[in-house]
Amino acid sequence: MRKAALHNLGCKVNAYESEAMQELLEENGYEIVPFGESADVYVINTCTVTNMADRKSRQMIHKARKLNPDAAVVAAGCYVQTRGGEADDGIDIMIGNNRKKDLILILEEYFQQQDVKKQGTLLEAGRVKSGSGTAGNVGRREVYEALADIGKSCGYEELSLSRQAEHTRAIVKVQDGCNQFCSYCIIPYARGRVRSRGLAEVEKEVRRLAENGYKEVVLTGIHLSSYGVDTGGSLLSLLRAVHQTEGILRIRLGSLEPGIITEEFAAELAALPKICPHFHLSLQSGCNATLKRMNRKYTAEEYEEKCGILRKTFVDPAITTDIIVGFPGETEEEFQESRAFIDRVNFYETHIFKYSKRQGTRAAEMEGQVPEPVKAERSGVLIAMGKQKRQEYEAKLIGRTVEVLVEEETMFGGERFLVGHTKEYVKVRRKYDENLTNQLINVEIQNRLQIMD
Protein backbone atom coordinates (compact mmCIF):
# COMPACT_ATOMS: atom_id res chain seq x y z
CA MET A 1 0.00 0.00 0.00
CA ARG A 2 1.42 3.37 -1.01
CA LYS A 3 1.43 6.22 1.48
CA ALA A 4 0.26 9.73 0.58
CA ALA A 5 0.52 13.05 2.42
CA LEU A 6 -1.31 16.25 1.54
CA HIS A 7 -0.78 19.91 2.38
CA ASN A 8 -3.22 22.68 1.58
CA LEU A 9 -2.49 26.36 1.02
CA GLY A 10 -5.01 29.14 0.50
CA CYS A 11 -8.76 29.54 0.52
CA LYS A 12 -11.80 27.47 1.52
CA VAL A 13 -12.17 26.29 -2.08
CA ASN A 14 -8.64 24.91 -1.96
CA ALA A 15 -9.37 23.28 1.39
CA TYR A 16 -12.42 21.57 -0.09
CA GLU A 17 -10.46 20.34 -3.11
CA SER A 18 -7.64 19.02 -0.92
CA GLU A 19 -10.08 16.98 1.14
CA ALA A 20 -11.71 15.72 -2.05
CA MET A 21 -8.32 14.60 -3.39
CA GLN A 22 -7.59 12.89 -0.08
CA GLU A 23 -10.89 11.01 -0.35
CA LEU A 24 -9.96 9.92 -3.88
CA LEU A 25 -6.62 8.62 -2.61
CA GLU A 26 -8.25 6.74 0.26
CA GLU A 27 -10.84 5.17 -2.03
CA ASN A 28 -8.03 3.91 -4.24
CA GLY A 29 -6.04 2.20 -1.52
CA TYR A 30 -3.60 4.88 -0.39
CA GLU A 31 -2.74 5.23 3.29
CA ILE A 32 -2.90 8.90 4.33
CA VAL A 33 -0.09 10.02 6.63
CA PRO A 34 0.79 13.43 8.12
CA PHE A 35 2.70 15.72 5.77
CA GLY A 36 5.81 15.69 7.96
CA GLU A 37 6.24 11.92 7.60
CA SER A 38 7.82 9.87 4.84
CA ALA A 39 5.39 9.12 2.03
CA ASP A 40 5.38 7.76 -1.51
CA VAL A 41 3.27 10.68 -2.78
CA TYR A 42 3.14 14.27 -1.57
CA VAL A 43 0.29 16.44 -2.85
CA ILE A 44 0.65 20.18 -2.30
CA ASN A 45 -2.48 22.10 -3.26
CA THR A 46 -0.87 25.45 -4.03
CA CYS A 47 -1.99 29.08 -3.83
CA THR A 48 -0.91 32.06 -5.92
CA VAL A 49 -3.06 34.93 -4.64
CA THR A 50 0.07 36.89 -3.60
CA ASN A 51 3.81 36.64 -4.14
CA MET A 52 4.02 35.39 -0.55
CA ALA A 53 1.60 32.58 -1.41
CA ASP A 54 3.88 31.63 -4.31
CA ARG A 55 6.83 31.52 -1.92
CA LYS A 56 4.98 29.32 0.56
CA SER A 57 3.99 26.99 -2.26
CA ARG A 58 7.62 26.64 -3.31
CA GLN A 59 8.70 26.07 0.29
CA MET A 60 6.25 23.19 0.73
CA ILE A 61 7.33 21.63 -2.58
CA HIS A 62 10.96 21.70 -1.48
CA LYS A 63 10.05 20.39 1.98
CA ALA A 64 8.31 17.39 0.41
CA ARG A 65 11.35 16.67 -1.75
CA LYS A 66 13.58 16.70 1.33
CA LEU A 67 11.23 14.44 3.30
CA ASN A 68 11.61 11.70 0.69
CA PRO A 69 13.82 12.30 -2.35
CA ASP A 70 12.32 9.23 -4.05
CA ALA A 71 8.69 10.24 -3.59
CA ALA A 72 6.37 11.58 -6.28
CA VAL A 73 5.91 15.27 -5.49
CA VAL A 74 2.63 16.61 -6.90
CA ALA A 75 2.10 20.37 -7.14
CA ALA A 76 -1.57 21.08 -7.84
CA GLY A 77 -3.70 24.16 -8.29
CA CYS A 78 -3.29 27.87 -8.77
CA TYR A 79 0.49 28.28 -8.46
CA VAL A 80 1.31 25.79 -11.20
CA GLN A 81 -1.68 26.86 -13.30
CA THR A 82 -0.37 30.41 -13.64
CA ARG A 83 3.18 29.33 -14.49
CA GLY A 84 2.24 28.05 -17.94
CA GLY A 85 4.07 24.74 -17.63
CA GLU A 86 7.22 26.19 -16.07
CA ALA A 87 7.94 23.89 -13.12
CA ASP A 88 10.11 24.37 -10.06
CA ASP A 89 12.92 21.97 -9.37
CA GLY A 90 11.54 19.36 -7.01
CA ILE A 91 8.19 18.85 -8.78
CA ASP A 92 7.45 15.51 -10.42
CA ILE A 93 3.82 16.12 -11.39
CA MET A 94 1.99 19.39 -12.08
CA ILE A 95 -1.81 19.26 -11.94
CA GLY A 96 -3.65 22.43 -12.84
CA ASN A 97 -7.14 23.56 -11.91
CA ASN A 98 -9.92 21.53 -13.52
CA ARG A 99 -7.63 18.47 -13.54
CA LYS A 100 -7.57 17.57 -9.83
CA LYS A 101 -10.35 15.06 -10.37
CA ASP A 102 -7.87 13.07 -12.50
CA LEU A 103 -5.35 12.69 -9.66
CA ILE A 104 -5.57 8.88 -9.45
CA LEU A 105 -5.36 8.38 -13.21
CA ILE A 106 -2.37 10.71 -13.40
CA LEU A 107 -0.57 8.91 -10.56
CA GLU A 108 -1.21 5.53 -12.18
CA GLU A 109 0.27 6.74 -15.46
CA TYR A 110 3.21 8.32 -13.67
CA PHE A 111 4.09 5.18 -11.72
CA GLN A 112 3.72 3.07 -14.87
CA GLN A 113 6.28 5.32 -16.52
CA GLN A 114 8.64 4.97 -13.59
CA ASP A 115 8.33 1.17 -13.63
CA VAL A 116 9.10 1.03 -17.35
CA LYS A 117 12.12 3.32 -16.94
CA LYS A 118 13.46 1.06 -14.22
CA GLN A 119 13.29 -1.78 -16.75
CA GLY A 120 15.28 0.32 -19.21
CA THR A 121 12.41 0.88 -21.64
CA LEU A 122 11.45 4.29 -22.96
CA LEU A 123 7.80 5.22 -22.82
CA GLU A 124 6.20 8.28 -24.31
CA ALA A 125 5.31 10.28 -21.21
CA GLY A 126 2.25 12.25 -20.31
CA ARG A 127 -0.70 10.47 -21.84
CA VAL A 128 -3.75 10.96 -19.70
CA LYS A 129 -7.09 10.73 -21.48
CA SER A 130 -6.02 11.08 -25.10
CA GLY A 131 -2.70 12.78 -24.45
CA SER A 132 -3.96 15.64 -22.28
CA GLY A 133 -0.86 15.47 -20.11
CA THR A 134 2.72 16.04 -21.27
CA ALA A 135 6.18 15.53 -19.94
CA GLY A 136 8.85 18.21 -19.90
CA ASN A 137 12.31 18.67 -18.47
CA VAL A 138 13.29 20.97 -15.62
CA GLY A 139 17.01 20.62 -15.03
CA ARG A 140 17.57 16.86 -14.94
CA ARG A 141 14.09 16.06 -13.57
CA GLU A 142 11.36 14.97 -15.93
CA VAL A 143 8.08 16.63 -15.01
CA TYR A 144 4.64 15.28 -15.80
CA GLU A 145 2.20 18.06 -16.76
CA ALA A 146 -1.58 17.91 -16.53
CA LEU A 147 -2.68 21.49 -17.16
CA ALA A 148 -6.00 22.53 -18.66
CA ASP A 149 -6.29 25.70 -20.75
CA ILE A 150 -8.21 27.44 -17.98
CA GLY A 151 -8.78 30.58 -20.05
CA LYS A 152 -11.02 28.73 -22.48
CA SER A 153 -14.57 27.70 -21.78
CA CYS A 154 -14.60 24.50 -19.76
CA GLY A 155 -17.11 22.75 -17.58
CA TYR A 156 -17.25 22.60 -13.83
CA GLU A 157 -14.76 20.14 -12.37
CA GLU A 158 -16.82 17.61 -10.44
CA LEU A 159 -15.20 16.80 -7.11
CA SER A 160 -17.25 15.68 -4.15
CA LEU A 161 -16.99 14.78 -0.49
CA SER A 162 -18.79 12.51 1.93
CA ARG A 163 -16.87 13.58 5.05
CA GLN A 164 -14.49 16.32 6.16
CA ALA A 165 -11.97 17.01 8.90
CA GLU A 166 -14.56 18.95 10.88
CA HIS A 167 -17.37 16.83 12.28
CA THR A 168 -20.23 19.33 12.56
CA ARG A 169 -19.70 21.86 9.76
CA ALA A 170 -18.93 20.97 6.14
CA ILE A 171 -17.71 23.16 3.28
CA VAL A 172 -19.47 22.56 -0.03
CA LYS A 173 -17.93 24.00 -3.17
CA VAL A 174 -20.63 25.09 -5.61
CA GLN A 175 -18.84 27.41 -8.04
CA ASP A 176 -15.46 28.07 -9.61
CA GLY A 177 -13.87 30.89 -11.60
CA CYS A 178 -14.31 34.67 -11.70
CA ASN A 179 -15.15 37.23 -14.39
CA GLN A 180 -14.42 40.38 -12.36
CA PHE A 181 -10.73 41.06 -13.12
CA CYS A 182 -9.99 43.32 -10.17
CA SER A 183 -6.72 45.08 -10.89
CA TYR A 184 -4.85 43.46 -7.97
CA CYS A 185 -6.07 39.90 -8.50
CA ILE A 186 -4.50 36.99 -10.39
CA ILE A 187 -7.34 34.55 -9.66
CA PRO A 188 -9.26 34.88 -12.97
CA TYR A 189 -6.05 33.75 -14.69
CA ALA A 190 -5.57 30.87 -12.25
CA ARG A 191 -9.19 29.73 -12.02
CA GLY A 192 -10.69 30.78 -15.34
CA ARG A 193 -14.19 32.04 -16.05
CA VAL A 194 -17.28 31.44 -13.93
CA ARG A 195 -18.47 27.83 -13.82
CA SER A 196 -21.37 26.68 -11.66
CA ARG A 197 -21.86 23.24 -10.20
CA GLY A 198 -25.04 21.43 -11.19
CA LEU A 199 -27.87 21.85 -8.70
CA ALA A 200 -28.53 18.09 -8.58
CA GLU A 201 -24.88 17.40 -7.70
CA VAL A 202 -24.94 19.94 -4.89
CA GLU A 203 -28.16 18.47 -3.51
CA LYS A 204 -26.71 14.95 -3.67
CA GLU A 205 -23.57 15.96 -1.77
CA VAL A 206 -25.47 17.91 0.88
CA ARG A 207 -27.79 14.93 1.45
CA ARG A 208 -24.77 12.63 1.80
CA LEU A 209 -23.18 14.98 4.32
CA ALA A 210 -26.42 15.17 6.28
CA GLU A 211 -26.64 11.36 6.34
CA ASN A 212 -23.11 11.32 7.73
CA GLY A 213 -24.13 13.55 10.61
CA TYR A 214 -23.25 17.08 9.50
CA LYS A 215 -25.64 19.73 10.76
CA GLU A 216 -24.23 22.82 9.03
CA VAL A 217 -22.98 23.47 5.50
CA VAL A 218 -20.95 26.41 4.23
CA LEU A 219 -21.56 27.10 0.54
CA THR A 220 -18.44 28.49 -1.06
CA GLY A 221 -16.89 29.31 -4.41
CA ILE A 222 -14.32 31.57 -6.02
CA HIS A 223 -17.06 34.12 -6.79
CA LEU A 224 -20.14 32.74 -5.04
CA SER A 225 -22.40 35.62 -6.08
CA SER A 226 -21.99 34.52 -9.72
CA TYR A 227 -23.49 31.10 -9.11
CA GLY A 228 -25.86 30.25 -11.94
CA VAL A 229 -24.97 33.06 -14.36
CA ASP A 230 -23.56 30.48 -16.79
CA THR A 231 -26.38 27.95 -16.40
CA GLY A 232 -29.52 30.04 -16.06
CA GLY A 233 -29.76 29.30 -12.36
CA SER A 234 -29.28 31.55 -9.37
CA LEU A 235 -27.82 31.51 -5.89
CA LEU A 236 -31.33 31.84 -4.45
CA SER A 237 -32.57 28.74 -6.27
CA LEU A 238 -29.58 26.85 -4.92
CA LEU A 239 -30.26 28.03 -1.38
CA ARG A 240 -33.91 27.03 -1.57
CA ALA A 241 -32.91 23.53 -2.67
CA VAL A 242 -30.28 23.08 0.03
CA HIS A 243 -32.71 24.45 2.62
CA GLN A 244 -35.01 21.49 1.98
CA THR A 245 -32.36 18.94 2.96
CA GLU A 246 -33.45 16.98 6.00
CA GLY A 247 -30.84 16.96 8.75
CA ILE A 248 -29.15 20.20 7.72
CA LEU A 249 -29.97 22.78 10.37
CA ARG A 250 -27.80 25.68 9.26
CA ILE A 251 -26.65 27.13 5.95
CA ARG A 252 -23.77 29.57 5.95
CA LEU A 253 -22.68 31.59 2.93
CA GLY A 254 -19.14 32.23 1.82
CA SER A 255 -17.98 35.62 0.58
CA LEU A 256 -20.56 37.68 -1.34
CA GLU A 257 -20.21 40.68 -3.61
CA PRO A 258 -22.21 43.77 -2.53
CA GLY A 259 -24.04 43.89 -5.86
CA ILE A 260 -26.07 40.78 -5.08
CA ILE A 261 -27.67 42.38 -2.02
CA THR A 262 -31.05 43.86 -2.86
CA GLU A 263 -34.23 44.31 -0.84
CA GLU A 264 -35.72 41.32 -2.66
CA PHE A 265 -32.65 39.10 -2.20
CA ALA A 266 -32.43 39.87 1.52
CA ALA A 267 -36.15 39.18 1.99
CA GLU A 268 -35.79 35.82 0.24
CA LEU A 269 -32.88 34.91 2.52
CA ALA A 270 -34.83 35.92 5.62
CA ALA A 271 -37.66 33.60 4.52
CA LEU A 272 -35.24 30.65 4.84
CA PRO A 273 -34.76 30.16 8.60
CA LYS A 274 -31.72 27.89 8.19
CA ILE A 275 -29.72 30.76 6.65
CA CYS A 276 -27.20 32.13 9.15
CA PRO A 277 -27.25 35.95 9.55
CA HIS A 278 -23.49 36.06 9.01
CA PHE A 279 -22.53 37.87 5.81
CA HIS A 280 -19.05 38.42 4.46
CA LEU A 281 -19.25 41.30 1.99
CA SER A 282 -16.02 42.11 0.19
CA LEU A 283 -15.14 45.82 0.52
CA GLN A 284 -11.33 46.24 0.03
CA SER A 285 -11.47 50.03 0.53
CA GLY A 286 -13.88 52.66 1.81
CA CYS A 287 -12.48 55.26 -0.60
CA ASN A 288 -14.11 55.62 -4.01
CA ALA A 289 -10.92 56.70 -5.79
CA THR A 290 -9.15 53.58 -4.51
CA LEU A 291 -12.09 51.36 -5.41
CA LYS A 292 -11.98 52.69 -8.95
CA ARG A 293 -8.27 51.89 -9.29
CA MET A 294 -9.01 48.43 -7.94
CA ASN A 295 -11.68 47.98 -10.65
CA ARG A 296 -14.29 47.15 -8.03
CA LYS A 297 -17.86 47.43 -9.33
CA TYR A 298 -19.43 49.61 -6.62
CA THR A 299 -18.94 52.81 -4.65
CA ALA A 300 -18.56 53.13 -0.88
CA GLU A 301 -22.04 54.67 -0.73
CA GLU A 302 -23.56 51.71 -2.57
CA TYR A 303 -21.76 49.31 -0.25
CA GLU A 304 -23.08 51.09 2.83
CA GLU A 305 -26.59 50.91 1.40
CA LYS A 306 -26.22 47.10 1.07
CA CYS A 307 -25.19 46.81 4.72
CA GLY A 308 -28.27 48.85 5.62
CA ILE A 309 -30.52 46.44 3.73
CA LEU A 310 -29.11 43.47 5.66
CA ARG A 311 -29.47 45.24 9.00
CA LYS A 312 -33.03 46.21 8.21
CA THR A 313 -33.93 42.65 7.20
CA PHE A 314 -32.08 40.66 9.90
CA VAL A 315 -31.77 41.27 13.63
CA ASP A 316 -28.22 42.45 14.31
CA PRO A 317 -26.51 40.37 11.58
CA ALA A 318 -22.76 39.82 11.73
CA ILE A 319 -21.28 41.63 8.73
CA THR A 320 -17.60 40.96 8.05
CA THR A 321 -15.27 42.15 5.32
CA ASP A 322 -11.79 42.29 3.79
CA ILE A 323 -9.71 45.46 3.56
CA ILE A 324 -6.55 46.09 1.56
CA VAL A 325 -4.30 48.86 2.90
CA GLY A 326 -1.52 50.49 0.95
CA PHE A 327 -2.98 49.87 -2.50
CA PRO A 328 -0.93 51.66 -5.20
CA GLY A 329 -1.67 55.37 -5.17
CA GLU A 330 -3.34 55.34 -1.75
CA THR A 331 -2.57 58.73 -0.22
CA GLU A 332 -2.89 59.55 3.45
CA GLU A 333 -6.14 61.37 2.67
CA GLU A 334 -7.53 58.32 0.86
CA PHE A 335 -6.55 56.06 3.74
CA GLN A 336 -8.25 58.35 6.25
CA GLU A 337 -11.39 58.38 4.08
CA SER A 338 -11.36 54.59 4.05
CA ARG A 339 -10.70 54.40 7.81
CA ALA A 340 -13.63 56.73 8.55
CA PHE A 341 -15.92 54.67 6.34
CA ILE A 342 -14.94 51.40 8.05
CA ASP A 343 -15.46 53.05 11.44
CA ARG A 344 -18.94 54.20 10.43
CA VAL A 345 -20.12 50.88 8.99
CA ASN A 346 -19.32 48.95 12.20
CA PHE A 347 -18.24 45.54 10.97
CA TYR A 348 -18.21 42.55 13.28
CA GLU A 349 -14.85 41.51 11.84
CA THR A 350 -12.44 43.17 9.43
CA HIS A 351 -9.71 41.08 7.83
CA ILE A 352 -6.86 43.48 7.09
CA PHE A 353 -4.31 42.78 4.36
CA LYS A 354 -1.32 44.87 3.39
CA TYR A 355 -1.26 45.21 -0.38
CA SER A 356 1.14 42.69 -1.86
CA LYS A 357 2.35 43.24 -5.40
CA ARG A 358 1.35 40.30 -7.58
CA GLN A 359 3.21 40.02 -10.87
CA GLY A 360 0.85 39.57 -13.80
CA THR A 361 -1.76 42.02 -12.49
CA ARG A 362 -2.35 45.63 -13.56
CA ALA A 363 -1.84 46.90 -10.02
CA ALA A 364 1.72 45.58 -9.97
CA GLU A 365 2.59 48.04 -12.74
CA MET A 366 0.79 51.03 -11.24
CA GLU A 367 2.65 54.12 -10.11
CA GLY A 368 2.57 55.20 -6.50
CA GLN A 369 3.55 51.91 -4.83
CA VAL A 370 3.22 52.51 -1.08
CA PRO A 371 6.31 51.86 1.10
CA GLU A 372 6.14 48.87 3.43
CA PRO A 373 6.48 50.91 6.66
CA VAL A 374 3.46 53.01 5.63
CA LYS A 375 1.44 49.86 4.88
CA ALA A 376 2.38 48.42 8.26
CA GLU A 377 1.34 51.60 10.09
CA ARG A 378 -2.02 51.79 8.31
CA SER A 379 -2.63 48.09 8.86
CA GLY A 380 -1.99 48.51 12.58
CA VAL A 381 -4.53 51.33 12.81
CA LEU A 382 -7.27 49.24 11.18
CA ILE A 383 -6.45 46.08 13.10
CA ALA A 384 -6.79 47.96 16.41
CA MET A 385 -10.08 49.49 15.30
CA GLY A 386 -11.34 46.11 14.11
CA LYS A 387 -10.58 44.53 17.46
CA GLN A 388 -12.57 47.26 19.22
CA LYS A 389 -15.53 46.86 16.85
CA ARG A 390 -15.55 43.10 17.39
CA GLN A 391 -15.60 43.53 21.15
CA GLU A 392 -18.45 46.02 20.88
CA TYR A 393 -20.52 43.61 18.79
CA GLU A 394 -19.85 40.67 21.10
CA ALA A 395 -20.63 42.74 24.23
CA LYS A 396 -24.21 43.08 22.98
CA LEU A 397 -24.63 39.33 23.46
CA ILE A 398 -24.22 39.56 27.24
CA GLY A 399 -27.58 38.93 28.84
CA ARG A 400 -28.96 37.19 25.75
CA THR A 401 -29.70 33.52 25.14
CA VAL A 402 -28.17 32.36 21.88
CA GLU A 403 -28.40 29.19 19.80
CA VAL A 404 -25.09 27.33 19.57
CA LEU A 405 -24.05 24.34 17.49
CA VAL A 406 -21.72 22.41 19.83
CA GLU A 407 -18.48 21.45 18.09
CA GLU A 408 -16.15 20.24 20.83
CA GLU A 409 -15.37 19.94 24.52
CA THR A 410 -12.47 21.84 26.08
CA MET A 411 -10.85 22.60 29.42
CA PHE A 412 -10.56 26.17 30.70
CA GLY A 413 -9.38 27.19 34.16
CA GLY A 414 -9.58 23.60 35.33
CA GLU A 415 -13.24 23.27 34.25
CA ARG A 416 -14.81 21.43 31.34
CA PHE A 417 -16.79 23.37 28.73
CA LEU A 418 -18.85 22.81 25.61
CA VAL A 419 -17.72 25.05 22.73
CA GLY A 420 -19.48 26.06 19.53
CA HIS A 421 -20.61 28.94 17.32
CA THR A 422 -23.76 31.01 17.17
CA LYS A 423 -25.53 31.54 13.86
CA GLU A 424 -23.58 34.83 13.62
CA TYR A 425 -20.36 32.80 13.96
CA VAL A 426 -19.47 34.07 17.43
CA LYS A 427 -17.57 31.38 19.33
CA VAL A 428 -18.94 30.79 22.82
CA ARG A 429 -18.66 28.24 25.64
CA ARG A 430 -20.92 26.82 28.31
CA LYS A 431 -20.10 24.65 31.30
CA TYR A 432 -20.19 20.96 30.47
CA ASP A 433 -23.09 18.92 31.81
CA GLU A 434 -23.33 16.14 29.23
CA ASN A 435 -21.93 15.29 25.81
CA LEU A 436 -23.93 17.46 23.41
CA THR A 437 -21.43 17.54 20.51
CA ASN A 438 -23.08 18.20 17.14
CA GLN A 439 -26.31 19.33 18.75
CA LEU A 440 -28.01 22.72 18.87
CA ILE A 441 -28.32 24.09 22.40
CA ASN A 442 -29.36 27.39 23.97
CA VAL A 443 -26.65 29.23 25.87
CA GLU A 444 -27.24 32.21 28.14
CA ILE A 445 -24.30 34.62 27.82
CA GLN A 446 -23.78 35.85 31.37
CA ASN A 447 -20.34 37.41 31.00
CA ARG A 448 -17.58 38.27 28.53
CA LEU A 449 -15.54 35.17 29.49
CA GLN A 450 -18.05 32.96 27.70
CA ILE A 451 -17.14 34.60 24.37
CA MET A 452 -13.95 33.20 22.88
CA ASP A 453 -11.43 34.71 20.50
Coordinates of C-alpha atoms in Angstrom, one line a residue, residues 199 202-203 206-207 217 219 235-252 268-276 423:
L199 CA -27.9 21.8 -8.7
V202 CA -24.9 19.9 -4.9
E203 CA -28.2 18.5 -3.5
V206 CA -25.5 17.9 0.9
R207 CA -27.8 14.9 1.4
V217 CA -23.0 23.5 5.5
L219 CA -21.6 27.1 0.5
L235 CA -27.8 31.5 -5.9
L236 CA -31.3 31.8 -4.4
S237 CA -32.6 28.7 -6.3
L238 CA -29.6 26.8 -4.9
L239 CA -30.3 28.0 -1.4
R240 CA -33.9 27.0 -1.6
A241 CA -32.9 23.5 -2.7
V242 CA -30.3 23.1 0.0
H243 CA -32.7 24.5 2.6
Q244 CA -35.0 21.5 2.0
T245 CA -32.4 18.9 3.0
E246 CA -33.5 17.0 6.0
G247 CA -30.8 17.0 8.7
I248 CA -29.1 20.2 7.7
L249 CA -30.0 22.8 10.4
R250 CA -27.8 25.7 9.3
I251 CA -26.7 27.1 5.9
R252 CA -23.8 29.6 6.0
E268 CA -35.8 35.8 0.2
L269 CA -32.9 34.9 2.5
A270 CA -34.8 35.9 5.6
A271 CA -37.7 33.6 4.5
L272 CA -35.2 30.6 4.8
P273 CA -34.8 30.2 8.6
K274 CA -31.7 27.9 8.2
I275 CA -29.7 30.8 6.6
C276 CA -27.2 32.1 9.1
K423 CA -25.5 31.5 13.9

